[in-house]
XYZ file of C-alpha atoms in Angstrom:
618
model
C 0.000 0.000 0.000
C 2.807 2.308 0.945
C 4.674 1.436 -2.190
C 1.594 2.232 -4.335
C 1.167 5.601 -2.630
C 4.811 6.400 -3.094
C 4.678 5.560 -6.797
C 1.499 7.564 -7.243
C 3.050 10.609 -5.560
C 6.212 10.210 -7.616
C 4.195 10.084 -10.831
C 2.237 13.181 -9.873
C 5.476 14.987 -8.948
C 7.127 14.097 -12.229
C 4.052 15.263 -14.125
C 4.027 18.529 -12.254
C 7.728 18.952 -12.872
C 7.186 18.339 -16.570
C 4.376 20.876 -16.646
C 6.539 23.298 -14.697
C 9.360 22.834 -17.169
C 7.009 23.575 -20.048
C 5.622 26.629 -18.207
C 9.146 27.819 -17.458
C 10.057 27.597 -21.103
C 6.982 29.422 -22.372
C 5.903 31.745 -19.581
C 8.652 34.427 -19.776
C 7.466 35.336 -23.251
C 3.957 35.718 -21.898
C 4.937 37.740 -18.779
C 7.504 40.060 -20.429
C 4.944 41.928 -22.508
C 2.493 42.840 -19.736
C 5.381 43.822 -17.434
C 6.691 46.281 -20.043
C 3.251 47.669 -20.643
C 2.573 48.159 -16.965
C 5.987 49.697 -16.343
C 5.815 52.149 -19.251
C 2.246 53.204 -18.608
C 2.514 53.524 -14.862
C 5.769 55.468 -14.336
C 5.633 59.097 -15.547
C 9.418 59.507 -15.529
C 10.140 56.788 -18.071
C 11.885 57.850 -21.333
C 8.809 57.000 -23.404
C 6.677 59.501 -21.510
C 9.308 62.268 -21.850
C 9.390 61.676 -25.556
C 5.605 61.964 -25.642
C 5.778 65.321 -23.825
C 8.264 66.786 -26.279
C 6.497 65.556 -29.370
C 4.138 68.573 -29.639
C 7.158 70.942 -29.400
C 8.532 69.595 -32.658
C 5.507 70.884 -34.508
C 3.609 73.334 -32.267
C 0.146 74.361 -33.252
C -0.883 77.987 -33.444
C -2.835 79.069 -30.390
C -5.675 81.568 -30.914
C -7.940 80.428 -28.063
C -8.009 83.837 -26.412
C -11.191 83.193 -24.403
C -11.017 79.450 -23.762
C -9.675 78.403 -20.371
C -7.366 75.392 -20.616
C -5.746 73.636 -17.681
C -3.229 70.834 -18.054
C -3.478 67.974 -15.534
C -0.890 67.695 -12.785
C 0.099 71.379 -12.746
C 0.588 72.787 -9.251
C -1.760 75.723 -8.522
C -0.273 78.922 -7.103
C -1.445 80.385 -3.811
C -1.865 84.113 -3.280
C 1.598 85.778 -3.121
C 3.168 82.327 -3.434
C 5.567 83.596 -6.087
C 6.516 87.010 -4.620
C 10.164 88.036 -4.187
C 9.653 91.775 -3.446
C 12.925 92.482 -5.258
C 11.406 95.643 -6.723
C 11.275 97.311 -3.305
C 15.068 97.668 -2.745
C 15.453 98.825 -6.359
C 12.839 101.544 -5.890
C 14.274 102.614 -2.531
C 17.797 102.758 -3.976
C 16.593 105.093 -6.724
C 14.814 107.273 -4.201
C 17.867 107.346 -1.923
C 20.267 108.668 -4.572
C 17.965 111.452 -5.718
C 19.851 114.687 -5.210
C 19.978 118.312 -6.235
C 20.131 118.465 -9.998
C 20.762 122.139 -10.635
C 22.320 121.814 -14.074
C 19.878 120.789 -16.802
C 20.911 120.079 -20.367
C 19.154 122.382 -22.819
C 20.492 122.591 -26.345
C 20.929 126.205 -27.352
C 20.344 125.234 -30.987
C 16.797 124.283 -30.032
C 16.023 127.346 -27.918
C 12.677 128.994 -28.424
C 11.237 132.128 -26.879
C 14.515 133.314 -25.391
C 14.947 130.193 -23.256
C 18.289 130.286 -21.474
C 20.879 127.627 -22.057
C 21.720 126.057 -18.713
C 23.933 123.206 -19.790
C 25.648 121.902 -22.876
C 23.578 119.135 -24.414
C 24.941 115.826 -25.621
C 24.445 115.034 -29.287
C 23.877 111.352 -28.416
C 20.349 110.439 -29.425
C 18.626 107.200 -30.286
C 14.981 106.224 -30.370
C 15.614 102.513 -29.821
C 14.410 102.752 -26.217
C 10.923 103.581 -27.508
C 10.826 100.062 -28.957
C 12.920 97.964 -26.567
C 10.500 98.762 -23.738
C 8.035 96.412 -25.480
C 10.496 93.553 -26.074
C 9.103 91.404 -23.238
C 5.393 91.426 -24.170
C 6.233 91.096 -27.872
C 8.205 87.908 -27.162
C 5.500 86.493 -24.866
C 2.713 87.101 -27.406
C 4.816 85.767 -30.281
C 5.743 82.576 -28.460
C 2.167 82.086 -27.292
C 0.661 82.571 -30.744
C 3.191 80.100 -32.116
C 1.891 77.418 -29.775
C 4.880 77.425 -27.414
C 3.259 76.671 -24.053
C 4.195 78.831 -21.114
C 2.916 79.146 -17.571
C -0.617 80.319 -18.405
C -3.327 79.983 -21.015
C -4.556 83.075 -22.885
C -7.254 84.272 -20.421
C -4.991 83.960 -17.393
C -2.004 85.485 -19.238
C -3.991 88.493 -20.496
C -5.498 89.083 -17.067
C -2.076 88.881 -15.362
C -0.474 91.208 -17.912
C -3.360 93.672 -17.742
C -3.208 93.834 -13.952
C 0.591 94.265 -14.044
C 0.540 97.150 -16.519
C -2.378 98.826 -14.731
C -0.562 98.735 -11.389
C 2.644 100.014 -13.011
C 0.856 102.906 -14.719
C -0.839 103.897 -11.475
C 2.411 103.853 -9.482
C 4.488 105.664 -12.118
C 2.020 108.432 -12.945
C 1.013 108.933 -9.342
C 4.634 109.512 -8.345
C 5.641 111.454 -11.481
C 3.074 114.191 -11.074
C 3.531 114.385 -7.318
C 7.338 114.514 -7.187
C 7.601 116.806 -10.269
C 11.259 115.988 -10.873
C 12.792 117.934 -13.774
C 14.230 115.875 -16.608
C 17.955 116.218 -17.406
C 17.112 117.892 -20.720
C 14.937 120.448 -18.939
C 11.884 119.604 -21.045
C 9.269 118.581 -18.447
C 8.969 118.085 -14.689
C 7.980 114.396 -14.726
C 11.325 112.628 -14.692
C 11.148 110.396 -11.578
C 10.515 107.505 -11.988
C 11.221 106.389 -15.573
C 8.074 105.156 -17.324
C 10.025 103.569 -20.183
C 12.129 101.560 -17.729
C 9.097 100.526 -15.675
C 7.326 99.361 -18.848
C 10.414 97.434 -19.942
C 10.704 95.641 -16.589
C 7.030 94.685 -16.567
C 7.585 93.042 -19.964
C 10.796 91.371 -18.798
C 9.013 89.988 -15.740
C 6.183 88.646 -17.924
C 8.708 86.804 -20.096
C 10.482 85.566 -16.977
C 7.344 84.181 -15.343
C 5.783 82.666 -18.461
C 8.843 81.123 -20.108
C 11.967 81.707 -18.010
C 10.599 79.837 -15.023
C 8.894 77.076 -17.032
C 10.897 76.497 -20.253
C 14.420 77.935 -20.230
C 16.157 80.438 -17.908
C 17.727 82.126 -20.934
C 14.359 83.709 -21.743
C 14.694 85.530 -18.428
C 18.243 86.602 -19.246
C 17.077 88.018 -22.587
C 14.141 89.878 -21.041
C 15.985 91.464 -18.142
C 19.023 92.188 -20.310
C 16.992 94.212 -22.802
C 15.100 95.942 -19.980
C 18.381 96.969 -18.336
C 19.695 98.277 -21.655
C 16.502 100.321 -22.049
C 17.149 102.041 -18.730
C 20.771 102.801 -19.618
C 19.768 104.302 -22.971
C 17.258 106.558 -21.187
C 20.157 107.985 -19.197
C 22.379 108.344 -22.275
C 19.549 110.069 -24.132
C 19.528 112.737 -21.411
C 15.907 111.911 -20.627
C 16.392 110.437 -17.157
C 18.692 110.444 -14.173
C 20.052 107.135 -12.884
C 17.717 107.428 -9.857
C 14.712 107.536 -12.227
C 15.822 104.357 -13.963
C 16.463 102.361 -10.786
C 13.102 103.332 -9.290
C 11.351 102.575 -12.595
C 12.910 99.108 -12.677
C 11.731 98.473 -9.126
C 8.174 99.567 -9.905
C 8.041 97.397 -13.034
C 9.217 94.261 -11.220
C 6.978 94.785 -8.191
C 3.909 95.588 -10.318
C 4.246 92.323 -12.238
C 4.597 90.263 -9.086
C 1.515 91.915 -7.604
C -0.431 91.468 -10.859
C 0.331 87.755 -10.955
C -0.456 87.395 -7.244
C -3.925 88.883 -7.778
C -4.623 86.556 -10.709
C -3.362 83.565 -8.735
C -6.041 84.465 -6.209
C -8.718 84.953 -8.888
C -8.026 81.965 -11.160
C -6.705 79.581 -8.479
C -5.760 76.369 -10.328
C -7.466 77.198 -13.620
C -5.570 78.231 -16.726
C -2.172 76.790 -15.746
C -0.267 74.826 -18.372
C 3.216 74.127 -16.984
C 5.026 73.762 -13.673
C 8.228 75.587 -12.834
C 11.478 73.968 -13.863
C 13.335 72.199 -11.078
C 17.134 71.955 -11.029
C 19.206 69.948 -8.569
C 22.750 71.238 -8.156
C 24.673 72.008 -5.001
C 27.265 74.027 -6.912
C 26.407 77.763 -7.022
C 27.569 78.282 -10.638
C 25.748 81.200 -12.221
C 25.360 83.752 -14.992
C 24.028 87.192 -14.055
C 23.150 90.649 -15.293
C 23.360 93.567 -12.881
C 22.525 97.232 -12.587
C 23.903 99.535 -9.936
C 25.081 102.983 -8.968
C 28.741 103.969 -8.575
C 29.605 106.231 -5.662
C 33.346 106.834 -6.006
C 35.624 108.919 -8.256
C 33.274 111.906 -8.651
C 35.779 114.604 -9.573
C 38.935 115.224 -11.577
C 41.425 118.018 -11.013
C 44.198 119.011 -13.407
C 47.110 121.368 -12.765
C 49.443 123.072 -15.246
C 51.865 125.945 -14.600
C 50.226 126.591 -11.244
C 46.719 126.733 -12.705
C 44.114 124.240 -11.495
C 41.205 123.127 -13.657
C 38.531 120.780 -12.366
C 35.414 118.931 -13.482
C 32.792 117.244 -11.308
C 30.713 114.193 -12.121
C 27.414 112.707 -11.034
C 27.001 109.228 -9.585
C 27.902 106.595 -12.158
C 25.583 104.200 -13.964
C 27.013 100.662 -13.732
C 25.915 97.633 -15.777
C 27.514 94.173 -15.477
C 27.483 90.787 -17.137
C 29.078 88.214 -14.830
C 29.466 84.461 -14.553
C 31.334 81.833 -12.552
C 31.825 78.067 -12.506
C 32.153 76.500 -9.030
C 34.154 73.336 -8.411
C 32.195 72.706 -5.208
C 29.965 74.633 -2.821
C 32.675 77.094 -1.881
C 35.224 77.910 -4.602
C 34.964 78.723 -8.302
C 36.472 80.745 -11.136
C 34.759 83.306 -13.320
C 34.771 86.730 -14.881
C 32.942 90.041 -15.124
C 32.434 92.616 -17.865
C 31.514 96.014 -16.407
C 30.433 99.258 -18.078
C 30.679 102.326 -15.844
C 29.458 105.687 -17.193
C 29.730 109.028 -15.368
C 28.205 112.197 -16.762
C 29.561 115.675 -16.079
C 27.777 117.667 -13.405
C 29.947 120.789 -13.444
C 32.489 121.673 -16.134
C 34.162 124.136 -13.742
C 36.756 126.456 -15.272
C 36.590 124.512 -18.519
C 33.337 126.388 -19.170
C 34.917 129.839 -18.775
C 35.054 130.550 -22.488
C 32.073 128.510 -23.564
C 29.794 130.279 -21.110
C 27.037 128.085 -19.800
C 24.270 130.681 -19.981
C 25.596 133.048 -22.634
C 28.501 132.004 -24.814
C 29.930 135.428 -25.786
C 33.343 134.291 -26.849
C 34.614 137.688 -28.008
C 33.635 139.544 -24.842
C 35.435 136.868 -22.838
C 38.655 138.156 -24.395
C 38.060 141.847 -23.554
C 39.656 141.744 -20.089
C 42.944 140.693 -21.625
C 43.191 144.018 -23.444
C 42.693 145.851 -20.180
C 45.020 143.614 -18.136
C 47.830 143.738 -20.667
C 47.527 147.418 -21.655
C 45.946 149.275 -18.716
C 45.545 153.045 -18.564
C 45.578 155.749 -21.172
C 49.403 155.679 -21.439
C 49.249 152.488 -23.451
C 46.409 153.733 -25.640
C 47.446 157.101 -27.139
C 44.075 157.689 -28.775
C 43.014 161.148 -29.930
C 40.340 162.778 -27.736
C 40.540 159.889 -25.311
C 43.845 160.432 -23.516
C 42.299 160.169 -20.084
C 39.864 157.326 -20.780
C 40.691 153.708 -20.193
C 40.275 151.153 -22.887
C 36.878 149.790 -21.985
C 35.373 153.269 -21.714
C 36.776 154.044 -25.129
C 35.165 150.935 -26.587
C 31.825 152.034 -25.241
C 32.346 155.521 -26.637
C 32.947 154.342 -30.172
C 29.973 152.002 -30.036
C 31.520 148.597 -29.344
C 28.596 147.943 -27.011
C 25.503 149.131 -28.805
C 22.042 149.426 -27.311
C 20.521 147.866 -30.405
C 20.874 144.079 -30.437
C 20.474 144.119 -34.203
C 23.290 146.658 -34.581
C 25.474 144.602 -32.300
C 24.849 141.404 -34.252
C 25.625 143.110 -37.528
C 29.035 144.252 -36.280
C 30.014 141.747 -33.617
C 33.014 139.504 -34.197
C 30.979 136.591 -32.754
C 27.272 136.634 -33.653
C 26.376 133.097 -32.574
C 28.126 130.432 -30.576
C 27.294 127.342 -28.547
C 28.713 124.086 -27.310
C 27.911 120.639 -28.645
C 28.577 117.846 -26.178
C 29.314 114.787 -28.268
C 29.690 112.775 -25.077
C 29.139 114.165 -21.583
C 30.211 110.815 -20.092
C 33.537 109.335 -19.186
C 32.828 105.645 -19.742
C 35.025 102.796 -18.548
C 34.870 99.283 -19.978
C 36.482 96.751 -17.649
C 36.983 93.029 -18.266
C 38.118 91.051 -15.196
C 38.670 87.437 -14.157
C 39.534 85.689 -10.920
C 38.357 83.564 -8.001
C 34.832 83.450 -6.574
C 33.943 82.281 -3.064
C 30.590 81.196 -1.599
C 29.443 80.546 1.964
C 26.001 78.843 2.233
C 23.762 80.223 4.990
C 20.968 77.714 4.470
C 18.870 76.377 1.618
C 18.140 79.806 0.113
C 20.704 82.349 1.331
C 24.456 82.560 0.847
C 27.279 85.077 1.217
C 29.808 85.610 -1.548
C 33.008 87.435 -2.321
C 35.602 87.495 -5.100
C 39.106 88.578 -6.041
C 39.419 89.907 -9.605
C 42.075 91.436 -11.815
C 41.437 92.936 -15.219
C 41.979 95.704 -17.730
C 40.091 98.991 -17.967
C 39.630 101.011 -21.183
C 38.241 104.565 -21.101
C 36.021 106.289 -23.642
C 36.627 110.030 -23.524
C 34.358 112.942 -22.765
C 34.086 115.134 -25.865
C 32.769 118.708 -26.106
C 32.825 120.572 -29.424
C 32.492 124.312 -29.910
C 30.687 126.159 -32.692
C 30.885 129.881 -33.446
C 30.241 132.265 -36.341
C 30.545 136.004 -36.944
C 32.318 138.792 -38.817
C 36.020 138.669 -39.601
C 37.773 141.550 -37.777
C 40.996 143.431 -38.392
C 42.887 145.570 -35.870
C 45.316 148.343 -36.850
C 48.177 149.096 -34.466
C 51.912 149.693 -34.192
C 54.330 148.308 -31.619
C 57.433 149.972 -30.151
C 59.982 149.067 -27.459
C 60.293 151.201 -24.329
C 63.888 151.065 -22.957
C 63.438 153.820 -20.366
C 64.670 153.048 -16.845
C 61.999 151.437 -14.740
C 59.942 150.402 -17.731
C 61.587 147.071 -18.357
C 59.845 143.812 -17.645
C 60.886 141.709 -14.616
C 62.808 139.510 -17.020
C 64.911 142.494 -18.116
C 63.340 142.654 -21.553
C 62.108 146.002 -22.796
C 58.416 146.782 -22.469
C 56.425 146.464 -25.658
C 54.385 149.601 -26.353
C 51.155 149.470 -28.288
C 50.486 152.586 -30.377
C 47.814 153.834 -32.739
C 45.390 151.084 -31.760
C 42.233 151.166 -33.800
C 39.110 149.316 -32.796
C 38.577 146.142 -34.860
C 36.888 146.835 -38.145
C 34.825 144.506 -40.288
C 36.648 143.114 -43.286
C 33.343 142.320 -44.955
C 33.884 138.568 -44.616
C 31.914 136.035 -42.562
C 33.398 133.125 -40.690
C 32.203 129.881 -39.083
C 34.184 127.441 -36.999
C 33.497 124.082 -35.368
C 36.273 122.502 -33.353
C 37.087 120.199 -30.446
C 36.671 122.460 -27.456
C 37.404 119.916 -24.712
C 38.309 116.232 -24.596
C 39.093 114.283 -21.421
C 40.317 110.712 -21.622
C 42.660 108.231 -20.003
C 45.047 105.466 -20.942
C 44.080 101.842 -20.321
C 45.004 100.580 -16.870
C 45.014 97.499 -14.671
C 41.997 97.112 -12.392
C 41.615 95.180 -9.130
C 38.239 94.277 -7.704
C 36.535 92.580 -4.815
C 33.135 92.787 -3.156
C 30.595 91.308 -0.797
C 27.210 89.927 -1.855
C 24.086 88.345 -0.372
C 22.238 85.898 -2.643
C 18.638 84.779 -2.237
C 17.745 81.646 -4.201
C 14.020 82.005 -4.695
C 13.784 79.238 -7.316
C 15.965 76.244 -8.030
C 17.250 77.941 -11.187
C 16.964 81.657 -10.313
C 18.350 83.963 -7.649
C 18.478 87.639 -6.730
C 21.637 89.188 -5.335
C 22.434 92.498 -3.645
C 26.088 93.448 -3.772
C 28.630 96.052 -2.768
C 31.741 95.988 -4.981
C 35.025 97.819 -4.538
C 37.313 98.430 -7.522
C 40.662 100.179 -7.705
C 42.651 101.431 -10.657
C 45.230 104.162 -11.261
C 44.368 106.325 -14.253
C 46.512 108.748 -16.249
C 44.037 111.377 -17.453
C 44.657 113.952 -20.186
C 42.481 116.997 -20.853
C 42.933 118.790 -24.179
C 41.375 122.254 -23.969
C 41.099 124.680 -26.903
C 38.848 127.613 -25.899
C 40.082 130.204 -28.418
C 40.275 128.225 -31.619
C 37.611 130.453 -33.216
C 39.985 133.465 -33.213
C 41.975 131.864 -36.024
C 39.020 132.356 -38.336
C 37.413 135.362 -36.625
C 40.382 137.708 -37.018
C 43.107 138.516 -39.478
C 46.560 137.193 -38.629
C 47.694 140.556 -37.289
C 44.681 140.905 -35.041
C 45.087 137.325 -33.834
C 48.728 138.010 -32.980
C 47.752 140.998 -30.878
C 45.132 139.033 -28.988
C 47.615 136.217 -28.401
C 50.194 138.657 -27.051
C 47.624 140.346 -24.825
C 46.653 137.069 -23.223
C 50.229 135.927 -22.751
C 51.106 139.244 -21.041
C 47.976 139.257 -18.891
C 48.171 138.889 -15.143
C 44.897 136.956 -15.197
C 45.669 133.514 -13.702
C 43.229 131.915 -16.121
C 45.442 132.895 -19.044
C 48.259 130.585 -17.794
C 50.664 132.331 -20.179
C 49.589 130.230 -23.135
C 47.745 132.939 -25.026
C 45.306 131.556 -27.552
C 47.088 128.226 -27.866
C 45.733 124.761 -27.155
C 46.125 123.755 -23.516
C 46.901 120.232 -22.366
C 46.569 119.155 -18.769
C 47.584 115.823 -17.275
C 46.934 114.175 -13.946
C 47.376 110.767 -12.358
C 44.644 109.727 -9.986
C 43.979 106.721 -7.790
C 40.381 105.771 -8.601
C 38.488 104.083 -5.765
C 35.072 102.931 -6.960
C 32.246 101.657 -4.738
C 29.263 100.127 -6.545
C 25.916 99.250 -4.951
C 23.582 97.178 -7.063
C 21.204 94.306 -7.698
C 21.829 91.200 -9.828
C 19.486 88.745 -11.485
C 21.105 85.277 -11.554
C 20.510 82.182 -13.622
C 21.747 79.189 -11.619
C 23.631 76.799 -13.882
């Protein structure tokens, strides 16, 4: 019985083993397919699903559903003020803080109307590109959206967010403009602070940043904020805004967009969202950034030649940077910075003596040299005027006429003004070196750097223009060897006799020349700084910084205030004027007569820059 049971069990076991062997041979083919299907369909991070997500990008469809709300599944809804950084507030406050007395406005005398006084030489730099670049951001957002390139929001949510952002910006800008009543640099209107163009540009840049920079590629943000920053700089170069206007305008634009999106996040909640923010995982703080700041150092230059000092004062500098660094670990990296630093003239000082700021009367500026060089009636043996000094005699014969028309018909200089080709000294500095980072947590970090580079300077350039009647002066010279009449050098005194007031030759003259240029040789620059970085997204950060830069510059000022006399007088008359100035005791004459003056100085330039950076974390 036991044997039968054993054989029966053995037979059943062998049969099961045989069936198992057959199942083993065939079953993997049956199980492999469903396992692949389940695995591919159930795991969203598999390669097949990523390929499916990118398929529409290869051939995007045009999107004209302006009123249809579309919401993609799995997109995280935003809470009210969930995406706020408040970075616009320090920008606005910085612009407000550096507002100062701006007593010298740039009004071009060539454009005067109704007897308007010229209060400053006006730069000839002018471009209208800023009227278009302010709309770069919204133009890119609309173009990408129409082309079917999905961003953060669908059309209804995007239009509502943009509308709220621009409405808030317009309210802030216009409310402040017509309350503060800040005069523009060109003296045209009292609505300079803050800059509306810059605010508009930064709203557009923030739209591009939120819709595509945060969700598709950080380089959209770089493009938007780069163009917005350039718009602000051009507003300064165009003489339409002060640097304080631009910084405050940038702050208002950024803050208005964040508030606009926060309101729509509250209104739409989870509806109308198409894409989540990009997420990057890197512990290394490598970055690329664009920055805008204000420079506080190196505000004046002083030249000295033959005991005469000539100075020029500058406003706070406009500073724009492009900077990047690659970090080997959390703490140390290498990188570089390209910096543009532009300072505009605030006060031309003694350089404006002969291109008068309010009334450029070049000929009358030379009159004192007659009196200083040949004082008293002894030097002017003129009939019926033996006891009258020279200036009284000029008035007697009608040099100064009551009739403006009569004066203009006979004056040696009938019109004159300055043309500032560039009222900025601009430095371009390229530097490289070590970067250091100290993490303070998940979002904040301190940074510093040690840089060395080369600085190139673009010169300040002021041209002069004058026109009038060519004059001739009749006179004779003689030497006085009488005791006590010799010059301190022992040379005999030159006597001027039979001087006749300048007469018209019947010819007209015009002259345009380089009145003043100030430049510097290239130099080595050293830089460092301290920064605080706030990482508000995995791939974006904001940074406030204080940089210190040092360089030693060799400046040269070439100054030619009397060039017009070469065309305004005959050679004999020009010689007399040159001699009068050289013999004058006036310290401003510096013994150079009518010649070109050249002043040199070496200065240690210590620059401090306060600013804000927008970073793309790499």
